[in-house]
Amino acid sequence: MKTFPFRPLTNLVMTPANLTCDGVDLADLASRHRTPLYVYSSAHIEKQIKELRRAFKGLPVTICYALKANTNFTLLNFLAKHDVAADLVSGGELWRAKNAQMNLKQSVFSGVGKTADEIALALKSQIKFFNVESKSELELINRVASKLKVTAQISLRFNPDVDAKTHPYISTGLHENKFGLDKAEILTIASTFGALKSCSLRALSVHIGSQIQTVGPFRDSFIKLRELRNLLLAQGFKIDSLDLGGGFSIPYRQNEKSFDLDKYAKTVKALFSDVKELTIEPGRFLVGNSGILLSRVLHVKKTRKKKFLIVDAGMNDLVRPALYQSYHEIITIPCASGPNHLKGSTGFDVVGPVCESSDSFTKNRKFSKATTAGDLIAILSAGAYGMSMANQYNSRFKPAEIWLESNARGKAKARLIRHRDSYRDLVTNEVLKKESRK
Ligand SMILES: *Cc1c(COP(=O)(O)O)cnc(C)c1O
C-alpha cells in the first residue's frame, strides 16, 4: 500500500484499487451514504489540537475554537472533551456550544453585530469576554448587563491596520475593514470606562484575517498590540489578558508548507512574556484538513472548447471556490466500469449542478486517473468553511456528514453525524397554507 503523497492529510491512502482515510474505504462510504458526503477524520483534528498544545507549551494559552469554521455537534462535543473552548459570533453558535458541553466560562464572543438578546444570553452563560468592536456595542452591553445586575467582562478588539496578505474577503485587520477599533478610538473609549458601571475592561484582542501563511503580519500586529497595552497600563488599566485571534493557514496544495507554529509561538513568547493569560482562536487550522467532500460524477460534457466534469456537489455544498477562488486538491476515484474513461492532455472544469456560472470547483484541472460518469471525486481540505456555509440554494439538500472515529489499532469506524436533508426539510418554517387551484 502506498500513502498518497499529499502531506496535509497524511491519513489518506491510495492504492490502485481504492482511496481510504483512516483505513475506511471512501468509495464504500459513498455508495452506502450517497453523495455529496462530507467525511471528517477525528484523528486529524486530535493531531492538530496536540500540535497547538505542543507549540504553546509553557505559555498560558487557552484555545478557543472559532465555531464558524464548522459547527457540527459531534465535532463540538469532541473538542469539548479535548478541553477546547469556543470563539462565538452569534447566539446560535453559543446555543450549539452550550449543548455540545463546551466550556463557556473559557469562551469569548466576537463579531461586529451582537444583538441585545445575544448579549443577554452570553451574560447568563458567564462567557469569559465580549470582544467589543464599537462604542455603540459597548454601551448596549453595559445597558443589558446593568438590567441583569451583572458585570460584563470586556476585551476591546484592536484593528492594527496591518495587511494580512491574504484574500481580501478574509482580511480583517485593515482600517478599511469593518472590524475592530483603532488605537485612538480604544484610548478614547478606555478613558470613558468609569461611566460604564456594568462593564469591566479586562483585555485586548486582535484578529487580522484568515489563511495567513507567514508569521510576519501577526508579528506586526502584535507589536502594535503591545504598544497599545503599554499605553493602557500606564494609564492604570489592568490589562493582563490578550486574545491573539486565529488565522493560521493550512496547506491546500500538494507539498505546500504548513504554518510555522513554532515561529509564531516564539514571537508570542518574546512579546508577551509578562501577560497572564493568552487566548488563540483557531478555526481552519483545527478542522480544515480533516474534511473531504465526496461527490459523484454525473456527466462528462465535451464542448468544442472545453471538457466538464459535472458532479453532484455544488456551490451550495462547498462555496469556497466560488466565493474566494480558493484552491482544493481533487482526486478522482474510478469506480464506474466500462469504456468512455476520459483522460487526454487538456484538463477538466469540475462544475456542480447549480444554475450559476460561478458554481465551479476548479478550471482546467488534469487528473492522473481517467474518469467517467459514475466515478467519484474527493475534494480535499473541505473541513473548514465547507458545511458551515452550506445552504439549500436551488432547493438542494444540505449534505450528510460522516465522522471517522479512530480506535487504538488505527482503523476508524465511520458514523453518520448528520442526515442529508429531505424534501420536507426544504420547507421547514415555511407556512404551507394551500389555496385550492382554479
Ligand atoms: C473567523 C475568525 C476566527 C478564525 O479564523 P481561522 O482563519 O479559521 O482561524 C478567529 N477569530 C475571529 C474573531 C474570527 O472572526
Short mmCIF file of C-alpha atoms and ligand atoms in Angstrom, two decimals:
data_model
loop_
_atom_site.label_atom_id
_atom_site.label_comp_id
_atom_site.label_asym_id
_atom_site.label_seq_id
_atom_site.Cartn_x
_atom_site.Cartn_y
_atom_site.Cartn_z
CA MET A 1 0.00 0.00 0.00
CA LYS A 2 1.23 3.45 -0.88
CA THR A 3 0.47 6.59 1.05
CA PHE A 4 -0.87 9.26 -1.22
CA PRO A 5 1.82 11.92 -1.48
CA PHE A 6 -0.35 14.61 -0.02
CA ARG A 7 1.21 15.96 3.12
CA PRO A 8 -1.64 17.75 4.86
CA LEU A 9 -3.93 14.76 5.08
CA THR A 10 -1.41 12.05 5.61
CA ASN A 11 -4.03 9.55 6.64
CA LEU A 12 -5.28 9.35 3.06
CA VAL A 13 -4.00 6.18 1.48
CA MET A 14 -4.36 5.45 -2.21
CA THR A 15 -3.87 2.04 -3.78
CA PRO A 16 -4.54 1.14 -7.40
CA ALA A 17 -7.89 -0.19 -6.18
CA ASN A 18 -9.16 2.37 -3.69
CA LEU A 19 -8.74 5.51 -1.62
CA THR A 20 -9.02 5.22 2.15
CA CYS A 21 -8.97 7.63 5.07
CA ASP A 22 -8.03 6.29 8.49
CA GLY A 23 -8.46 2.85 6.96
CA VAL A 24 -12.03 3.46 5.77
CA ASP A 25 -12.80 2.95 2.08
CA LEU A 26 -14.23 6.20 0.74
CA ALA A 27 -15.97 4.66 -2.28
CA ASP A 28 -17.70 2.27 0.07
CA LEU A 29 -18.86 5.16 2.26
CA ALA A 30 -20.15 7.00 -0.79
CA SER A 31 -22.22 4.07 -2.01
CA ARG A 32 -23.58 3.42 1.47
CA HIS A 33 -24.49 7.02 2.31
CA ARG A 34 -24.72 8.50 -1.20
CA THR A 35 -23.21 11.83 -2.25
CA PRO A 36 -22.43 14.68 -1.75
CA LEU A 37 -20.97 13.49 1.52
CA TYR A 38 -18.65 15.21 3.99
CA VAL A 39 -16.20 12.92 5.79
CA TYR A 40 -14.14 14.08 8.78
CA SER A 41 -11.11 12.42 10.33
CA SER A 42 -11.23 12.85 14.10
CA ALA A 43 -7.65 11.55 14.22
CA HIS A 44 -6.53 14.56 12.19
CA ILE A 45 -8.36 17.01 14.46
CA GLU A 46 -6.81 15.40 17.51
CA LYS A 47 -3.40 15.70 15.89
CA GLN A 48 -3.96 19.44 15.29
CA ILE A 49 -5.00 20.02 18.90
CA LYS A 50 -1.87 18.25 20.11
CA GLU A 51 0.23 20.26 17.68
CA LEU A 52 -1.10 23.53 19.16
CA ARG A 53 -0.56 22.38 22.74
CA ARG A 54 2.96 21.27 21.90
CA ALA A 55 3.86 24.59 20.24
CA PHE A 56 2.42 26.68 23.08
CA LYS A 57 3.79 24.58 25.90
CA GLY A 58 4.78 26.79 28.83
CA LEU A 59 2.59 29.67 27.65
CA PRO A 60 -0.72 30.43 29.44
CA VAL A 61 -2.77 29.81 26.29
CA THR A 62 -6.48 28.97 26.09
CA ILE A 63 -7.65 27.55 22.76
CA CYS A 64 -10.99 28.98 21.70
CA TYR A 65 -12.14 27.20 18.53
CA ALA A 66 -13.81 29.57 16.06
CA LEU A 67 -17.09 27.74 15.63
CA LYS A 68 -17.92 29.36 12.33
CA ALA A 69 -15.38 27.09 10.59
CA ASN A 70 -17.58 24.05 11.27
CA THR A 71 -20.39 23.72 13.79
CA ASN A 72 -21.28 20.04 13.68
CA PHE A 73 -22.49 18.90 17.11
CA THR A 74 -20.29 15.79 17.22
CA LEU A 75 -17.23 17.85 16.32
CA LEU A 76 -18.00 20.44 19.03
CA ASN A 77 -18.55 17.73 21.60
CA PHE A 78 -15.24 16.12 20.58
CA LEU A 79 -13.46 19.47 21.04
CA ALA A 80 -15.17 19.96 24.42
CA LYS A 81 -13.83 16.58 25.51
CA HIS A 82 -10.37 17.78 24.49
CA ASP A 83 -10.71 20.91 26.64
CA VAL A 84 -11.11 23.31 23.75
CA ALA A 85 -13.33 26.35 24.45
CA ALA A 86 -15.21 28.46 21.92
CA ASP A 87 -14.91 31.67 19.93
CA LEU A 88 -18.55 32.57 19.23
CA VAL A 89 -20.06 35.03 16.80
CA SER A 90 -23.79 34.53 17.34
CA GLY A 91 -26.41 33.39 19.81
CA GLY A 92 -26.88 30.32 17.62
CA GLU A 93 -23.25 29.37 18.00
CA LEU A 94 -23.50 29.94 21.74
CA TRP A 95 -26.50 27.62 21.88
CA ARG A 96 -24.63 24.96 19.91
CA ALA A 97 -21.51 25.27 22.07
CA LYS A 98 -23.54 25.02 25.26
CA ASN A 99 -25.41 21.92 24.10
CA ALA A 100 -22.19 20.28 22.99
CA GLN A 101 -20.85 20.91 26.51
CA MET A 102 -18.10 23.30 25.54
CA ASN A 103 -16.72 25.33 28.44
CA LEU A 104 -18.44 28.69 28.05
CA LYS A 105 -16.64 30.22 31.01
CA GLN A 106 -13.43 29.99 28.97
CA SER A 107 -15.16 31.16 25.77
CA VAL A 108 -15.26 34.53 24.04
CA PHE A 109 -17.92 36.30 21.99
CA SER A 110 -16.69 38.14 18.86
CA GLY A 111 -18.41 39.89 15.96
CA VAL A 112 -19.48 43.41 14.99
CA GLY A 113 -23.23 42.96 15.25
CA LYS A 114 -24.21 41.46 18.57
CA THR A 115 -27.87 41.97 19.49
CA ALA A 116 -29.29 42.69 22.96
CA ASP A 117 -30.75 39.16 23.11
CA GLU A 118 -27.41 37.58 22.21
CA ILE A 119 -25.61 39.72 24.77
CA ALA A 120 -28.09 38.70 27.49
CA LEU A 121 -27.67 35.03 26.60
CA ALA A 122 -23.88 35.37 26.74
CA LEU A 123 -24.01 37.17 30.10
CA LYS A 124 -26.26 34.49 31.58
CA SER A 125 -23.84 31.85 30.27
CA GLN A 126 -20.97 33.68 32.00
CA ILE A 127 -18.70 33.73 28.98
CA LYS A 128 -15.17 34.93 29.63
CA PHE A 129 -15.08 38.08 27.44
CA PHE A 130 -17.00 40.09 24.93
CA ASN A 131 -14.64 41.09 22.15
CA VAL A 132 -16.13 44.55 21.59
CA GLU A 133 -15.94 46.18 18.18
CA SER A 134 -17.64 49.57 18.63
CA LYS A 135 -18.61 52.19 21.20
CA SER A 136 -22.26 51.62 20.45
CA GLU A 137 -21.88 47.91 21.16
CA LEU A 138 -20.13 48.63 24.45
CA GLU A 139 -22.98 50.90 25.56
CA LEU A 140 -25.51 48.23 24.66
CA ILE A 141 -23.59 45.60 26.65
CA ASN A 142 -23.50 47.99 29.60
CA ARG A 143 -27.29 48.51 29.46
CA VAL A 144 -28.03 44.78 29.20
CA ALA A 145 -25.57 43.88 31.98
CA SER A 146 -26.99 46.60 34.21
CA LYS A 147 -30.52 45.25 33.71
CA LEU A 148 -29.31 41.75 34.60
CA LYS A 149 -27.30 43.14 37.54
CA VAL A 150 -24.05 41.54 36.41
CA THR A 151 -20.69 42.87 35.28
CA ALA A 152 -19.66 42.22 31.68
CA GLN A 153 -16.01 41.34 31.12
CA ILE A 154 -14.78 43.40 28.20
CA SER A 155 -11.99 42.92 25.71
CA LEU A 156 -11.63 45.68 23.11
CA ARG A 157 -10.89 44.42 19.60
CA PHE A 158 -7.99 46.35 18.16
CA ASN A 159 -7.74 46.93 14.41
CA PRO A 160 -3.96 47.36 13.94
CA ASP A 161 -4.12 48.38 10.26
CA VAL A 162 -1.90 45.53 9.15
CA ASP A 163 -2.12 43.80 5.79
CA ALA A 164 -2.54 40.07 6.42
CA LYS A 165 -1.58 39.37 2.78
CA THR A 166 -4.46 37.01 2.29
CA HIS A 167 -7.58 37.11 0.07
CA PRO A 168 -9.34 40.50 0.50
CA TYR A 169 -12.58 38.75 1.52
CA ILE A 170 -10.85 37.10 4.51
CA SER A 171 -8.74 40.07 5.53
CA THR A 172 -9.97 41.87 8.65
CA GLY A 173 -7.14 43.92 10.13
CA LEU A 174 -7.03 46.93 7.81
CA HIS A 175 -8.61 50.27 8.66
CA GLU A 176 -10.87 49.90 5.62
CA ASN A 177 -12.37 46.70 7.16
CA LYS A 178 -15.46 46.84 9.37
CA PHE A 179 -13.70 45.04 12.22
CA GLY A 180 -12.23 46.37 15.44
CA LEU A 181 -11.28 49.80 16.77
CA ASP A 182 -8.17 51.82 16.00
CA LYS A 183 -5.71 52.94 18.64
CA ALA A 184 -7.18 56.41 19.14
CA GLU A 185 -10.70 55.02 19.47
CA ILE A 186 -9.58 52.46 22.04
CA LEU A 187 -7.82 55.12 24.11
CA THR A 188 -10.90 57.34 24.00
CA ILE A 189 -13.24 54.52 24.93
CA ALA A 190 -10.95 53.40 27.75
CA SER A 191 -10.99 56.91 29.22
CA THR A 192 -14.80 56.80 29.48
CA PHE A 193 -14.92 53.37 31.09
CA GLY A 194 -15.53 54.77 34.55
CA ALA A 195 -19.03 55.80 33.45
CA LEU A 196 -19.90 52.26 32.38
CA LYS A 197 -20.87 50.82 35.73
CA SER A 198 -21.60 47.32 34.47
CA CYS A 199 -18.55 46.78 32.29
CA SER A 200 -15.03 45.95 33.30
CA LEU A 201 -12.14 46.43 30.86
CA ARG A 202 -10.00 43.34 31.14
CA ALA A 203 -8.37 42.53 27.82
CA LEU A 204 -7.46 43.50 24.29
CA SER A 205 -8.00 41.32 21.26
CA VAL A 206 -6.88 41.26 17.67
CA HIS A 207 -7.75 39.12 14.65
CA ILE A 208 -6.38 40.28 11.31
CA GLY A 209 -7.72 37.66 8.93
CA SER A 210 -7.73 34.06 7.86
CA GLN A 211 -5.40 31.69 5.98
CA ILE A 212 -2.38 33.85 6.91
CA GLN A 213 0.69 31.99 5.69
CA THR A 214 3.58 33.69 7.45
CA VAL A 215 4.29 34.99 10.94
CA GLY A 216 5.19 38.50 9.68
CA PRO A 217 1.70 40.04 9.66
CA PHE A 218 0.95 38.51 13.08
CA ARG A 219 4.19 39.92 14.45
CA ASP A 220 3.45 43.41 13.05
CA SER A 221 0.03 43.43 14.66
CA PHE A 222 1.31 42.03 17.98
CA ILE A 223 3.95 44.76 18.21
CA LYS A 224 1.22 47.38 17.82
CA LEU A 225 -0.94 45.49 20.30
CA ARG A 226 1.84 45.53 22.84
CA GLU A 227 2.35 49.29 22.40
CA LEU A 228 -1.34 49.86 22.95
CA ARG A 229 -1.40 47.64 26.03
CA ASN A 230 1.57 49.52 27.48
CA LEU A 231 -0.24 52.83 26.97
CA LEU A 232 -3.28 51.47 28.81
CA LEU A 233 -1.15 50.01 31.60
CA ALA A 234 0.48 53.41 32.02
CA GLN A 235 -3.00 54.91 32.45
CA GLY A 236 -3.74 52.48 35.25
CA PHE A 237 -5.81 49.89 33.41
CA LYS A 238 -5.12 46.34 34.40
CA ILE A 239 -4.89 44.51 31.08
CA ASP A 240 -3.43 41.12 31.90
CA SER A 241 -5.19 39.15 29.22
CA LEU A 242 -4.74 39.24 25.43
CA ASP A 243 -6.71 37.48 22.73
CA LEU A 244 -4.47 36.99 19.70
CA GLY A 245 -7.18 35.73 17.31
CA GLY A 246 -6.97 32.94 14.76
CA GLY A 247 -5.94 32.89 11.14
CA PHE A 248 -3.20 30.22 10.97
CA SER A 249 -3.05 28.91 7.42
CA ILE A 250 -3.31 25.30 6.37
CA PRO A 251 -1.86 23.75 3.21
CA TYR A 252 -4.43 23.35 0.45
CA ARG A 253 -1.99 22.28 -2.27
CA GLN A 254 0.11 19.21 -2.54
CA ASN A 255 3.51 19.94 -0.98
CA GLU A 256 2.52 23.40 0.26
CA LYS A 257 4.23 24.33 3.52
CA SER A 258 2.43 24.11 6.83
CA PHE A 259 2.13 27.21 9.01
CA ASP A 260 5.21 27.70 11.19
CA LEU A 261 3.55 27.41 14.60
CA ASP A 262 6.87 27.25 16.43
CA LYS A 263 7.99 30.57 14.99
CA TYR A 264 4.61 32.07 15.88
CA ALA A 265 4.82 30.75 19.46
CA LYS A 266 8.36 32.09 19.77
CA THR A 267 7.18 35.53 18.65
CA VAL A 268 4.34 35.43 21.19
CA LYS A 269 6.71 34.38 23.94
CA ALA A 270 9.16 37.17 23.12
CA LEU A 271 6.49 39.87 23.06
CA PHE A 272 4.07 38.80 25.76
CA SER A 273 6.06 37.02 28.46
CA ASP A 274 4.52 39.34 31.07
CA VAL A 275 0.90 38.65 30.10
CA LYS A 276 -1.03 36.40 32.49
CA GLU A 277 -3.49 34.93 30.09
CA LEU A 278 -3.47 34.45 26.31
CA THR A 279 -6.25 33.26 24.03
CA ILE A 280 -5.98 31.97 20.48
CA GLU A 281 -8.94 31.46 18.17
CA PRO A 282 -8.05 28.90 15.51
CA GLY A 283 -10.82 27.66 13.23
CA ARG A 284 -9.46 26.47 9.93
CA PHE A 285 -6.26 25.12 11.49
CA LEU A 286 -8.15 22.62 13.65
CA VAL A 287 -10.62 21.26 11.13
CA GLY A 288 -9.72 22.32 7.57
CA ASN A 289 -7.64 19.35 6.56
CA SER A 290 -9.76 16.87 8.48
CA GLY A 291 -12.54 17.07 5.92
CA ILE A 292 -13.16 15.58 2.49
CA LEU A 293 -16.17 16.24 0.30
CA LEU A 294 -17.09 13.18 -1.75
CA SER A 295 -19.09 13.74 -4.90
CA ARG A 296 -20.26 11.56 -7.79
CA VAL A 297 -19.55 12.42 -11.42
CA LEU A 298 -22.96 12.76 -13.06
CA HIS A 299 -21.93 13.59 -16.60
CA VAL A 300 -18.88 14.24 -18.69
CA LYS A 301 -19.66 17.01 -21.11
CA LYS A 302 -17.45 17.98 -24.02
CA THR A 303 -17.96 21.18 -25.89
CA ARG A 304 -15.82 22.39 -28.75
CA LYS A 305 -13.64 24.33 -26.33
CA LYS A 306 -13.89 22.54 -23.01
CA LYS A 307 -14.37 19.38 -21.05
CA PHE A 308 -16.58 19.45 -17.98
CA LEU A 309 -16.97 17.01 -15.16
CA ILE A 310 -20.46 17.71 -13.90
CA VAL A 311 -20.61 16.42 -10.34
CA ASP A 312 -23.43 16.14 -7.80
CA ALA A 313 -21.89 18.58 -5.30
CA GLY A 314 -22.40 22.27 -5.93
CA MET A 315 -21.54 25.69 -4.58
CA ASN A 316 -24.36 25.24 -2.09
CA ASP A 317 -22.37 22.37 -0.52
CA LEU A 318 -18.92 23.98 -0.69
CA VAL A 319 -18.86 27.65 -1.65
CA ARG A 320 -15.17 28.48 -1.12
CA PRO A 321 -14.03 28.15 -4.76
CA ALA A 322 -16.98 30.27 -5.95
CA LEU A 323 -16.65 32.82 -3.14
CA TYR A 324 -12.89 33.32 -2.94
CA GLN A 325 -11.48 31.43 -5.95
CA SER A 326 -9.92 29.09 -3.46
CA TYR A 327 -7.98 26.01 -4.50
CA HIS A 328 -8.78 22.46 -3.39
CA GLU A 329 -6.93 19.32 -4.37
CA ILE A 330 -9.30 16.96 -6.15
CA ILE A 331 -8.70 13.23 -6.54
CA THR A 332 -10.70 11.11 -8.94
CA ILE A 333 -11.71 7.69 -7.64
CA PRO A 334 -12.54 5.35 -10.51
CA CYS A 335 -15.45 3.07 -9.72
CA ALA A 336 -17.63 3.04 -12.83
CA SER A 337 -16.89 0.12 -15.09
CA GLY A 338 -16.93 0.15 -18.85
CA PRO A 339 -15.40 2.28 -21.57
CA ASN A 340 -15.53 6.03 -22.11
CA HIS A 341 -13.00 6.86 -19.44
CA LEU A 342 -11.53 10.18 -20.45
CA LYS A 343 -8.02 11.32 -19.86
CA GLY A 344 -6.33 13.38 -22.53
CA SER A 345 -3.93 16.25 -22.32
CA THR A 346 -6.40 19.02 -21.62
CA GLY A 347 -7.94 19.42 -18.23
CA PHE A 348 -11.47 19.38 -16.93
CA ASP A 349 -13.56 22.11 -15.42
CA VAL A 350 -15.21 20.47 -12.42
CA VAL A 351 -18.64 22.03 -12.01
CA GLY A 352 -21.79 21.46 -9.96
CA PRO A 353 -25.46 21.37 -10.93
CA VAL A 354 -26.37 24.82 -9.52
CA CYS A 355 -27.65 27.35 -12.03
CA GLU A 356 -24.80 29.85 -11.66
CA SER A 357 -21.64 30.11 -13.73
CA SER A 358 -19.68 30.55 -10.53
CA ASP A 359 -20.74 27.03 -9.49
CA SER A 360 -17.33 25.60 -10.25
CA PHE A 361 -14.70 23.85 -8.13
CA THR A 362 -11.78 24.22 -10.50
CA LYS A 363 -10.88 25.11 -14.06
CA ASN A 364 -8.77 23.10 -16.47
CA ARG A 365 -7.58 20.54 -13.90
CA LYS A 366 -5.69 17.49 -15.07
CA PHE A 367 -6.22 14.19 -13.30
CA SER A 368 -3.84 11.29 -13.18
CA LYS A 369 -6.68 8.80 -13.46
CA ALA A 370 -9.13 8.71 -16.34
CA THR A 371 -12.68 9.41 -15.33
CA THR A 372 -16.26 8.95 -16.47
CA ALA A 373 -19.85 9.26 -15.25
CA GLY A 374 -20.38 7.17 -12.12
CA ASP A 375 -16.87 7.73 -10.78
CA LEU A 376 -16.26 9.61 -7.56
CA ILE A 377 -14.21 12.67 -6.81
CA ALA A 378 -12.77 13.57 -3.42
CA ILE A 379 -12.39 17.30 -2.78
CA LEU A 380 -9.75 17.64 -0.07
CA SER A 381 -9.28 20.20 2.73
CA ALA A 382 -13.03 20.75 2.94
CA GLY A 383 -13.42 20.59 6.73
CA ALA A 384 -13.45 24.35 7.39
CA TYR A 385 -15.93 26.82 5.89
CA GLY A 386 -17.48 23.96 3.93
CA MET A 387 -20.54 22.54 5.66
CA SER A 388 -20.88 25.63 7.87
CA MET A 389 -21.50 27.72 4.75
CA ALA A 390 -23.70 25.13 3.03
CA ASN A 391 -27.20 26.17 2.07
CA GLN A 392 -30.25 24.98 0.15
CA TYR A 393 -29.96 27.22 -2.91
CA ASN A 394 -31.73 25.67 -5.91
CA SER A 395 -33.72 23.67 -3.33
CA ARG A 396 -30.83 21.31 -2.94
CA PHE A 397 -30.36 19.20 0.15
CA LYS A 398 -27.63 20.11 2.58
CA PRO A 399 -25.27 17.12 2.56
CA ALA A 400 -24.82 14.31 5.06
CA GLU A 401 -21.73 14.15 7.27
CA ILE A 402 -19.62 11.20 8.43
CA TRP A 403 -17.30 11.09 11.43
CA LEU A 404 -14.33 8.74 11.37
CA GLU A 405 -13.68 7.66 14.92
CA SER A 406 -10.30 6.07 15.39
CA ASN A 407 -9.68 3.20 17.73
CA ALA A 408 -6.39 2.12 19.23
CA ARG A 409 -5.49 -0.05 16.24
CA GLY A 410 -5.66 2.91 13.87
CA LYS A 411 -8.59 1.69 11.81
CA ALA A 412 -11.52 4.04 12.15
CA LYS A 413 -15.22 3.39 12.47
CA ALA A 414 -17.48 5.53 10.31
CA ARG A 415 -20.51 7.12 11.95
CA LEU A 416 -23.25 9.21 10.35
CA ILE A 417 -23.36 12.50 12.27
CA ARG A 418 -25.76 14.46 10.10
CA HIS A 419 -28.52 13.15 7.90
CA ARG A 420 -28.87 14.54 4.42
CA ASP A 421 -31.82 16.93 4.18
CA SER A 422 -35.13 15.58 2.96
CA TYR A 423 -37.76 17.30 0.78
CA ARG A 424 -39.62 18.16 3.95
CA ASP A 425 -36.53 19.97 5.31
CA LEU A 426 -36.68 22.29 2.32
CA VAL A 427 -39.90 23.88 3.62
CA THR A 428 -39.14 23.90 7.35
CA ASN A 429 -40.62 27.09 8.83
CA GLU A 430 -42.50 27.96 5.64
CA VAL A 431 -46.22 28.41 6.11
CA LEU A 432 -47.77 25.73 3.92
CA LYS A 433 -51.28 27.08 3.65
CA LYS A 434 -52.79 25.93 0.38
CA GLU A 435 -55.46 27.61 -1.68
CA SER A 436 -57.09 25.13 -3.99
CA ARG A 437 -56.39 25.72 -7.65
CA LYS A 438 -58.88 27.13 -10.15
C1 LIG B 1 -13.11 33.69 11.69
C2 LIG B 1 -12.48 34.10 12.94
C3 LIG B 1 -11.50 33.30 13.53
C4 LIG B 1 -11.00 32.02 12.92
O1 LIG B 1 -10.26 32.22 11.77
P1 LIG B 1 -9.43 30.99 11.15
O2 LIG B 1 -8.75 31.57 9.99
O3 LIG B 1 -10.44 29.96 10.76
O4 LIG B 1 -8.51 30.51 12.19
C5 LIG B 1 -10.99 33.69 14.75
N1 LIG B 1 -11.39 34.84 15.35
C6 LIG B 1 -12.32 35.64 14.81
C7 LIG B 1 -12.71 36.88 15.53
C8 LIG B 1 -12.90 35.31 13.59
O5 LIG B 1 -13.81 36.11 13.05
#
